[in-house]
Amino acid sequence: AQRVTQPEKLLSVFKGAPVELKCNYSYSGSPELFWYVQYSRQRLQLLLRHISRESIKGFTADLNKGETSFHLKKPFAQEEDSAMYYCALSDSGGSNYKLTFGKGTLLTVNP
Amino acid sequence: GAVVSQHPSRVICKSGTSVKIECRSLDFQATTMFWYRQFPKQSLMLMATSNEGSKATYEQGVEKDKFLINHASLTLSTLTVTSAHPEDSSFYICSARPPLAAGELFFGEGSRLTVL
């Protein structure tokens, strides 16, 4: 069974500080990993996916198959980054892209 | 980007009644939609996969007779909570993937159900 673990429920940093949101997964096949974000009073939306290898809003995430991790990083946090972040895993072998979510990490960036 | 819309955004009902929540893909066709449930301060739990023109696929532990899903067209899926009870109170969210969207899901704004 696939599982996504986000060990931190809450993470608080000061503006300008580096931030890392941890995500570990367990999956027997070849997974696709995503980070979704939910800003206050807004719907869930995609932040980035590992296959794109892109940086969105200054965030990056590298898939480490050896450590089964997909941590989200940003070198200098901004107040507008405050949101709920969910790591998610999709069965790449399936055509439905059913997502399994972690429990989420609430990031607060203080001024 | 693609838009997924849910209706109603909030609904309050009496115990024992049934409630229908709609999920629409506004600018694309979706052969598959997903229904999630989110408890306060918890993650999204996948309830079922809604398949256009066929039966929904339910996750383990989700009662299919309790949560009826109908995906009658390529732009509409409905979730009906039958004989609702207070423990069914929750935030229900749907999502859909446009064709060729490379795995990205687009989410509705969610529907908050309160059963009195």
PDB file of C-alpha atoms in Angstrom:
ATOM      1  CA  ALA A   1       0.000   0.000   0.000  1.00  0.00           C
ATOM      2  CA  GLN A   2       1.193   3.475  -0.739  1.00  0.00           C
ATOM      3  CA  ARG A   3       1.730   5.903   2.093  1.00  0.00           C
ATOM      4  CA  VAL A   4       2.848   9.505   2.449  1.00  0.00           C
ATOM      5  CA  THR A   5       4.252  10.813   5.707  1.00  0.00           C
ATOM      6  CA  GLN A   6       4.655  14.438   6.623  1.00  0.00           C
ATOM      7  CA  PRO A   7       6.177  14.377  10.105  1.00  0.00           C
ATOM      8  CA  GLU A   8       5.568  18.027  10.950  1.00  0.00           C
ATOM      9  CA  LYS A   9       2.030  19.239  11.518  1.00  0.00           C
ATOM     10  CA  LEU A  10       3.183  22.776  12.138  1.00  0.00           C
ATOM     11  CA  LEU A  11       6.242  24.694  10.988  1.00  0.00           C
ATOM     12  CA  SER A  12       6.973  28.267  11.894  1.00  0.00           C
ATOM     13  CA  VAL A  13       9.831  30.340  10.494  1.00  0.00           C
ATOM     14  CA  PHE A  14      10.736  33.991  10.181  1.00  0.00           C
ATOM     15  CA  LYS A  15      10.639  35.882   6.923  1.00  0.00           C
ATOM     16  CA  GLY A  16      13.877  35.429   5.006  1.00  0.00           C
ATOM     17  CA  ALA A  17      14.787  32.183   6.751  1.00  0.00           C
ATOM     18  CA  PRO A  18      15.186  28.921   4.845  1.00  0.00           C
ATOM     19  CA  VAL A  19      12.337  26.477   5.066  1.00  0.00           C
ATOM     20  CA  GLU A  20      12.125  22.748   4.493  1.00  0.00           C
ATOM     21  CA  LEU A  21       8.905  20.764   4.639  1.00  0.00           C
ATOM     22  CA  LYS A  22       9.567  17.069   4.953  1.00  0.00           C
ATOM     23  CA  CYS A  23       7.843  14.316   3.045  1.00  0.00           C
ATOM     24  CA  ASN A  24       8.588  10.614   3.016  1.00  0.00           C
ATOM     25  CA  TYR A  25       6.758   7.990   1.065  1.00  0.00           C
ATOM     26  CA  SER A  26       6.421   4.261   0.770  1.00  0.00           C
ATOM     27  CA  TYR A  27       5.467   2.704  -2.521  1.00  0.00           C
ATOM     28  CA  SER A  28       6.560  -0.456  -4.218  1.00  0.00           C
ATOM     29  CA  GLY A  29       6.418   0.843  -7.761  1.00  0.00           C
ATOM     30  CA  SER A  30       7.679   3.959  -9.475  1.00  0.00           C
ATOM     31  CA  PRO A  31       5.854   6.874  -7.883  1.00  0.00           C
ATOM     32  CA  GLU A  32       5.012  10.325  -9.055  1.00  0.00           C
ATOM     33  CA  LEU A  33       5.302  12.880  -6.277  1.00  0.00           C
ATOM     34  CA  PHE A  34       3.567  16.218  -5.978  1.00  0.00           C
ATOM     35  CA  TRP A  35       3.317  19.119  -3.596  1.00  0.00           C
ATOM     36  CA  TYR A  36      -0.077  20.779  -3.325  1.00  0.00           C
ATOM     37  CA  VAL A  37      -0.719  23.998  -1.431  1.00  0.00           C
ATOM     38  CA  GLN A  38      -3.845  25.462   0.121  1.00  0.00           C
ATOM     39  CA  TYR A  39      -3.769  29.143   0.972  1.00  0.00           C
ATOM     40  CA  SER A  40      -6.250  30.517   3.468  1.00  0.00           C
ATOM     41  CA  ARG A  41      -9.809  30.374   2.137  1.00  0.00           C
ATOM     42  CA  GLN A  42      -8.687  29.022  -1.216  1.00  0.00           C
ATOM     43  CA  ARG A  43      -8.911  25.639  -2.877  1.00  0.00           C
ATOM     44  CA  LEU A  44      -6.137  23.132  -3.077  1.00  0.00           C
ATOM     45  CA  GLN A  45      -3.795  23.734  -5.993  1.00  0.00           C
ATOM     46  CA  LEU A  46      -0.708  22.153  -7.444  1.00  0.00           C
ATOM     47  CA  LEU A  47       2.584  23.729  -6.414  1.00  0.00           C
ATOM     48  CA  LEU A  48       5.018  21.442  -8.172  1.00  0.00           C
ATOM     49  CA  ARG A  49       5.636  17.884  -9.331  1.00  0.00           C
ATOM     50  CA  HIS A  50       8.852  15.958  -9.321  1.00  0.00           C
ATOM     51  CA  ILE A  51       8.870  15.098 -13.009  1.00  0.00           C
ATOM     52  CA  SER A  52       8.919  18.768 -13.970  1.00  0.00           C
ATOM     53  CA  ARG A  53      12.051  19.540 -11.990  1.00  0.00           C
ATOM     54  CA  GLU A  54      10.980  23.151 -11.881  1.00  0.00           C
ATOM     55  CA  SER A  55      11.006  25.877  -9.269  1.00  0.00           C
ATOM     56  CA  ILE A  56       7.668  27.451  -8.467  1.00  0.00           C
ATOM     57  CA  LYS A  57       7.472  30.562  -6.280  1.00  0.00           C
ATOM     58  CA  GLY A  58      11.036  29.826  -5.226  1.00  0.00           C
ATOM     59  CA  PHE A  59      10.195  26.324  -4.014  1.00  0.00           C
ATOM     60  CA  THR A  60      12.021  23.218  -5.186  1.00  0.00           C
ATOM     61  CA  ALA A  61      11.711  19.563  -4.330  1.00  0.00           C
ATOM     62  CA  ASP A  62      13.996  16.712  -5.258  1.00  0.00           C
ATOM     63  CA  LEU A  63      12.911  13.132  -5.330  1.00  0.00           C
ATOM     64  CA  ASN A  64      15.390  10.973  -3.415  1.00  0.00           C
ATOM     65  CA  LYS A  65      14.545   7.365  -4.150  1.00  0.00           C
ATOM     66  CA  GLY A  66      17.208   6.066  -1.807  1.00  0.00           C
ATOM     67  CA  GLU A  67      15.721   7.871   1.148  1.00  0.00           C
ATOM     68  CA  THR A  68      12.176   7.729  -0.274  1.00  0.00           C
ATOM     69  CA  SER A  69      11.838  11.429   0.345  1.00  0.00           C
ATOM     70  CA  PHE A  70      10.487  14.437  -1.509  1.00  0.00           C
ATOM     71  CA  HIS A  71      11.211  17.372   0.771  1.00  0.00           C
ATOM     72  CA  LEU A  72      10.046  20.855  -0.234  1.00  0.00           C
ATOM     73  CA  LYS A  73      12.574  23.646   0.164  1.00  0.00           C
ATOM     74  CA  LYS A  74      12.801  27.373  -0.200  1.00  0.00           C
ATOM     75  CA  PRO A  75      15.935  29.347   0.670  1.00  0.00           C
ATOM     76  CA  PHE A  76      14.176  32.540   1.779  1.00  0.00           C
ATOM     77  CA  ALA A  77      10.634  32.240   3.082  1.00  0.00           C
ATOM     78  CA  GLN A  78       8.102  35.015   2.487  1.00  0.00           C
ATOM     79  CA  GLU A  79       5.006  35.866   4.495  1.00  0.00           C
ATOM     80  CA  GLU A  80       2.804  34.996   1.538  1.00  0.00           C
ATOM     81  CA  ASP A  81       4.139  31.436   1.702  1.00  0.00           C
ATOM     82  CA  SER A  82       2.069  30.853   4.819  1.00  0.00           C
ATOM     83  CA  ALA A  83      -0.308  28.053   3.887  1.00  0.00           C
ATOM     84  CA  MET A  84      -1.095  24.380   4.288  1.00  0.00           C
ATOM     85  CA  TYR A  85       1.204  22.154   2.245  1.00  0.00           C
ATOM     86  CA  TYR A  86       0.362  18.608   1.241  1.00  0.00           C
ATOM     87  CA  CYS A  87       2.718  16.070  -0.228  1.00  0.00           C
ATOM     88  CA  ALA A  88       0.991  13.592  -2.520  1.00  0.00           C
ATOM     89  CA  LEU A  89       1.853  10.408  -4.340  1.00  0.00           C
ATOM     90  CA  SER A  90       0.315   9.031  -7.502  1.00  0.00           C
ATOM     91  CA  ASP A  91       0.457   5.591  -8.932  1.00  0.00           C
ATOM     92  CA  SER A  92       2.379   6.229 -12.127  1.00  0.00           C
ATOM     93  CA  GLY A  93       1.355   2.876 -13.484  1.00  0.00           C
ATOM     94  CA  GLY A  94      -2.315   3.704 -13.347  1.00  0.00           C
ATOM     95  CA  SER A  95      -4.182   5.937 -15.718  1.00  0.00           C
ATOM     96  CA  ASN A  96      -6.435   7.468 -13.102  1.00  0.00           C
ATOM     97  CA  TYR A  97      -3.777   9.411 -11.201  1.00  0.00           C
ATOM     98  CA  LYS A  98      -5.366   8.627  -7.898  1.00  0.00           C
ATOM     99  CA  LEU A  99      -3.545  10.681  -5.290  1.00  0.00           C
ATOM    100  CA  THR A 100      -2.620   9.659  -1.783  1.00  0.00           C
ATOM    101  CA  PHE A 101      -2.052  12.674   0.437  1.00  0.00           C
ATOM    102  CA  GLY A 102       0.073  13.189   3.493  1.00  0.00           C
ATOM    103  CA  LYS A 103      -1.530  14.794   6.519  1.00  0.00           C
ATOM    104  CA  GLY A 104      -0.195  18.198   5.622  1.00  0.00           C
ATOM    105  CA  THR A 105       2.100  20.757   7.215  1.00  0.00           C
ATOM    106  CA  LEU A 106       0.854  24.186   8.191  1.00  0.00           C
ATOM    107  CA  LEU A 107       3.611  26.666   7.415  1.00  0.00           C
ATOM    108  CA  THR A 108       3.573  30.027   9.126  1.00  0.00           C
ATOM    109  CA  VAL A 109       6.054  32.657   8.047  1.00  0.00           C
ATOM    110  CA  ASN A 110       6.364  35.374  10.645  1.00  0.00           C
ATOM    111  CA  PRO A 111       7.358  38.954   9.814  1.00  0.00           C
TER     112      PRO A 111
ATOM    113  CA  GLY B   1      -6.088  26.689 -15.822  1.00  0.00           C
ATOM    114  CA  ALA B   2      -8.888  24.171 -15.651  1.00  0.00           C
ATOM    115  CA  VAL B   3     -11.785  24.902 -13.322  1.00  0.00           C
ATOM    116  CA  VAL B   4     -13.706  22.511 -11.142  1.00  0.00           C
ATOM    117  CA  SER B   5     -16.768  23.814  -9.366  1.00  0.00           C
ATOM    118  CA  GLN B   6     -18.772  22.332  -6.513  1.00  0.00           C
ATOM    119  CA  HIS B   7     -22.263  23.111  -5.388  1.00  0.00           C
ATOM    120  CA  PRO B   8     -23.430  23.791  -2.780  1.00  0.00           C
ATOM    121  CA  SER B   9     -20.490  25.209  -0.880  1.00  0.00           C
ATOM    122  CA  ARG B  10     -22.351  24.804   2.402  1.00  0.00           C
ATOM    123  CA  VAL B  11     -25.323  22.694   3.331  1.00  0.00           C
ATOM    124  CA  ILE B  12     -27.066  22.024   6.615  1.00  0.00           C
ATOM    125  CA  CYS B  13     -29.534  19.203   6.866  1.00  0.00           C
ATOM    126  CA  LYS B  14     -31.444  17.225   9.435  1.00  0.00           C
ATOM    127  CA  SER B  15     -30.404  13.770  10.493  1.00  0.00           C
ATOM    128  CA  GLY B  16     -31.969  11.119   8.290  1.00  0.00           C
ATOM    129  CA  THR B  17     -32.235  13.202   5.166  1.00  0.00           C
ATOM    130  CA  SER B  18     -30.183  12.838   1.986  1.00  0.00           C
ATOM    131  CA  VAL B  19     -27.942  15.491   0.535  1.00  0.00           C
ATOM    132  CA  LYS B  20     -26.574  15.788  -3.003  1.00  0.00           C
ATOM    133  CA  ILE B  21     -23.335  17.559  -3.841  1.00  0.00           C
ATOM    134  CA  GLU B  22     -22.438  18.358  -7.427  1.00  0.00           C
ATOM    135  CA  CYS B  23     -18.990  18.542  -8.977  1.00  0.00           C
ATOM    136  CA  ARG B  24     -18.607  20.068 -12.408  1.00  0.00           C
ATOM    137  CA  SER B  25     -15.635  20.481 -14.708  1.00  0.00           C
ATOM    138  CA  LEU B  26     -16.346  23.831 -16.328  1.00  0.00           C
ATOM    139  CA  ASP B  27     -13.970  23.940 -19.253  1.00  0.00           C
ATOM    140  CA  PHE B  28     -12.899  20.389 -19.874  1.00  0.00           C
ATOM    141  CA  GLN B  29     -14.280  16.890 -20.025  1.00  0.00           C
ATOM    142  CA  ALA B  30     -13.398  14.539 -17.212  1.00  0.00           C
ATOM    143  CA  THR B  31     -13.893  10.819 -17.572  1.00  0.00           C
ATOM    144  CA  THR B  32     -12.658  10.421 -14.017  1.00  0.00           C
ATOM    145  CA  MET B  33     -13.344  12.503 -10.953  1.00  0.00           C
ATOM    146  CA  PHE B  34     -12.332  11.895  -7.373  1.00  0.00           C
ATOM    147  CA  TRP B  35     -14.209  12.507  -4.149  1.00  0.00           C
ATOM    148  CA  TYR B  36     -12.328  13.274  -0.962  1.00  0.00           C
ATOM    149  CA  ARG B  37     -13.384  13.859   2.601  1.00  0.00           C
ATOM    150  CA  GLN B  38     -11.495  16.143   4.931  1.00  0.00           C
ATOM    151  CA  PHE B  39     -11.958  16.204   8.676  1.00  0.00           C
ATOM    152  CA  PRO B  40     -10.970  19.322  10.626  1.00  0.00           C
ATOM    153  CA  LYS B  41      -7.225  19.800  10.696  1.00  0.00           C
ATOM    154  CA  GLN B  42      -6.687  16.489   8.951  1.00  0.00           C
ATOM    155  CA  SER B  43      -5.646  15.386   5.509  1.00  0.00           C
ATOM    156  CA  LEU B  44      -7.801  14.586   2.542  1.00  0.00           C
ATOM    157  CA  MET B  45      -9.059  11.037   2.499  1.00  0.00           C
ATOM    158  CA  LEU B  46      -9.939   9.574  -0.863  1.00  0.00           C
ATOM    159  CA  MET B  47     -13.450   8.172  -0.748  1.00  0.00           C
ATOM    160  CA  ALA B  48     -14.032   7.017  -4.288  1.00  0.00           C
ATOM    161  CA  THR B  49     -13.146   7.338  -7.923  1.00  0.00           C
ATOM    162  CA  SER B  50     -16.046   8.390 -10.091  1.00  0.00           C
ATOM    163  CA  ASN B  51     -16.009   6.946 -13.600  1.00  0.00           C
ATOM    164  CA  GLU B  52     -18.163   8.379 -16.368  1.00  0.00           C
ATOM    165  CA  GLY B  53     -20.691   5.870 -17.576  1.00  0.00           C
ATOM    166  CA  SER B  54     -19.791   3.166 -15.086  1.00  0.00           C
ATOM    167  CA  LYS B  55     -19.840   2.392 -11.395  1.00  0.00           C
ATOM    168  CA  ALA B  56     -17.681   4.286  -8.985  1.00  0.00           C
ATOM    169  CA  THR B  57     -14.726   2.602  -7.340  1.00  0.00           C
ATOM    170  CA  TYR B  58     -14.842   2.980  -3.580  1.00  0.00           C
ATOM    171  CA  GLU B  59     -11.892   2.948  -1.209  1.00  0.00           C
ATOM    172  CA  GLN B  60     -11.743   0.419   1.540  1.00  0.00           C
ATOM    173  CA  GLY B  61     -13.986   1.294   4.434  1.00  0.00           C
ATOM    174  CA  VAL B  62     -16.237   3.660   2.483  1.00  0.00           C
ATOM    175  CA  GLU B  63     -19.859   2.533   2.365  1.00  0.00           C
ATOM    176  CA  LYS B  64     -21.052   2.657  -1.218  1.00  0.00           C
ATOM    177  CA  ASP B  65     -24.708   2.546  -0.175  1.00  0.00           C
ATOM    178  CA  LYS B  66     -24.127   5.484   2.110  1.00  0.00           C
ATOM    179  CA  PHE B  67     -22.215   7.615  -0.359  1.00  0.00           C
ATOM    180  CA  LEU B  68     -23.835   7.269  -3.759  1.00  0.00           C
ATOM    181  CA  ILE B  69     -21.808   8.518  -6.676  1.00  0.00           C
ATOM    182  CA  ASN B  70     -23.152   9.147 -10.129  1.00  0.00           C
ATOM    183  CA  HIS B  71     -21.061  10.316 -13.077  1.00  0.00           C
ATOM    184  CA  ALA B  72     -23.684  10.682 -15.742  1.00  0.00           C
ATOM    185  CA  SER B  73     -21.826  13.019 -18.063  1.00  0.00           C
ATOM    186  CA  LEU B  74     -18.278  14.026 -18.876  1.00  0.00           C
ATOM    187  CA  THR B  75     -18.620  17.239 -16.884  1.00  0.00           C
ATOM    188  CA  LEU B  76     -20.703  16.251 -13.873  1.00  0.00           C
ATOM    189  CA  SER B  77     -20.313  13.908 -10.950  1.00  0.00           C
ATOM    190  CA  THR B  78     -22.627  13.873  -7.962  1.00  0.00           C
ATOM    191  CA  LEU B  79     -22.136  12.602  -4.434  1.00  0.00           C
ATOM    192  CA  THR B  80     -25.278  11.824  -2.462  1.00  0.00           C
ATOM    193  CA  VAL B  81     -24.962  11.275   1.260  1.00  0.00           C
ATOM    194  CA  THR B  82     -27.950   9.113   2.088  1.00  0.00           C
ATOM    195  CA  SER B  83     -29.675   9.072   5.454  1.00  0.00           C
ATOM    196  CA  ALA B  84     -27.141  11.512   6.781  1.00  0.00           C
ATOM    197  CA  HIS B  85     -26.083  11.441  10.427  1.00  0.00           C
ATOM    198  CA  PRO B  86     -24.045  13.922  12.461  1.00  0.00           C
ATOM    199  CA  GLU B  87     -20.903  11.836  11.984  1.00  0.00           C
ATOM    200  CA  ASP B  88     -21.201  12.469   8.241  1.00  0.00           C
ATOM    201  CA  SER B  89     -20.589  16.147   8.863  1.00  0.00           C
ATOM    202  CA  SER B  90     -17.410  16.988   7.030  1.00  0.00           C
ATOM    203  CA  PHE B  91     -15.794  18.867   4.190  1.00  0.00           C
ATOM    204  CA  TYR B  92     -16.215  17.056   0.879  1.00  0.00           C
ATOM    205  CA  ILE B  93     -13.911  17.911  -1.992  1.00  0.00           C
ATOM    206  CA  CYS B  94     -13.922  16.733  -5.573  1.00  0.00           C
ATOM    207  CA  SER B  95     -11.163  16.829  -8.131  1.00  0.00           C
ATOM    208  CA  ALA B  96     -10.712  16.064 -11.793  1.00  0.00           C
ATOM    209  CA  ARG B  97      -7.904  15.778 -14.287  1.00  0.00           C
ATOM    210  CA  PRO B  98      -8.121  17.321 -17.723  1.00  0.00           C
ATOM    211  CA  PRO B  99      -6.898  15.196 -20.605  1.00  0.00           C
ATOM    212  CA  LEU B 100      -3.144  15.420 -21.117  1.00  0.00           C
ATOM    213  CA  ALA B 101      -2.714  17.226 -17.798  1.00  0.00           C
ATOM    214  CA  ALA B 102       0.216  14.979 -16.868  1.00  0.00           C
ATOM    215  CA  GLY B 103      -1.072  13.986 -13.490  1.00  0.00           C
ATOM    216  CA  GLU B 104      -2.189  17.353 -12.185  1.00  0.00           C
ATOM    217  CA  LEU B 105      -5.539  17.311 -10.466  1.00  0.00           C
ATOM    218  CA  PHE B 106      -7.765  20.360 -10.239  1.00  0.00           C
ATOM    219  CA  PHE B 107      -9.825  20.688  -7.115  1.00  0.00           C
ATOM    220  CA  GLY B 108     -13.222  22.086  -6.392  1.00  0.00           C
ATOM    221  CA  GLU B 109     -13.721  24.607  -3.633  1.00  0.00           C
ATOM    222  CA  GLY B 110     -15.243  21.995  -1.388  1.00  0.00           C
ATOM    223  CA  SER B 111     -18.658  21.519   0.197  1.00  0.00           C
ATOM    224  CA  ARG B 112     -19.155  21.727   3.932  1.00  0.00           C
ATOM    225  CA  LEU B 113     -21.889  19.430   5.156  1.00  0.00           C
ATOM    226  CA  THR B 114     -23.360  19.863   8.608  1.00  0.00           C
ATOM    227  CA  VAL B 115     -25.871  17.286   9.790  1.00  0.00           C
ATOM    228  CA  LEU B 116     -27.934  18.331  12.783  1.00  0.00           C
TER     229      LEU B 116
END
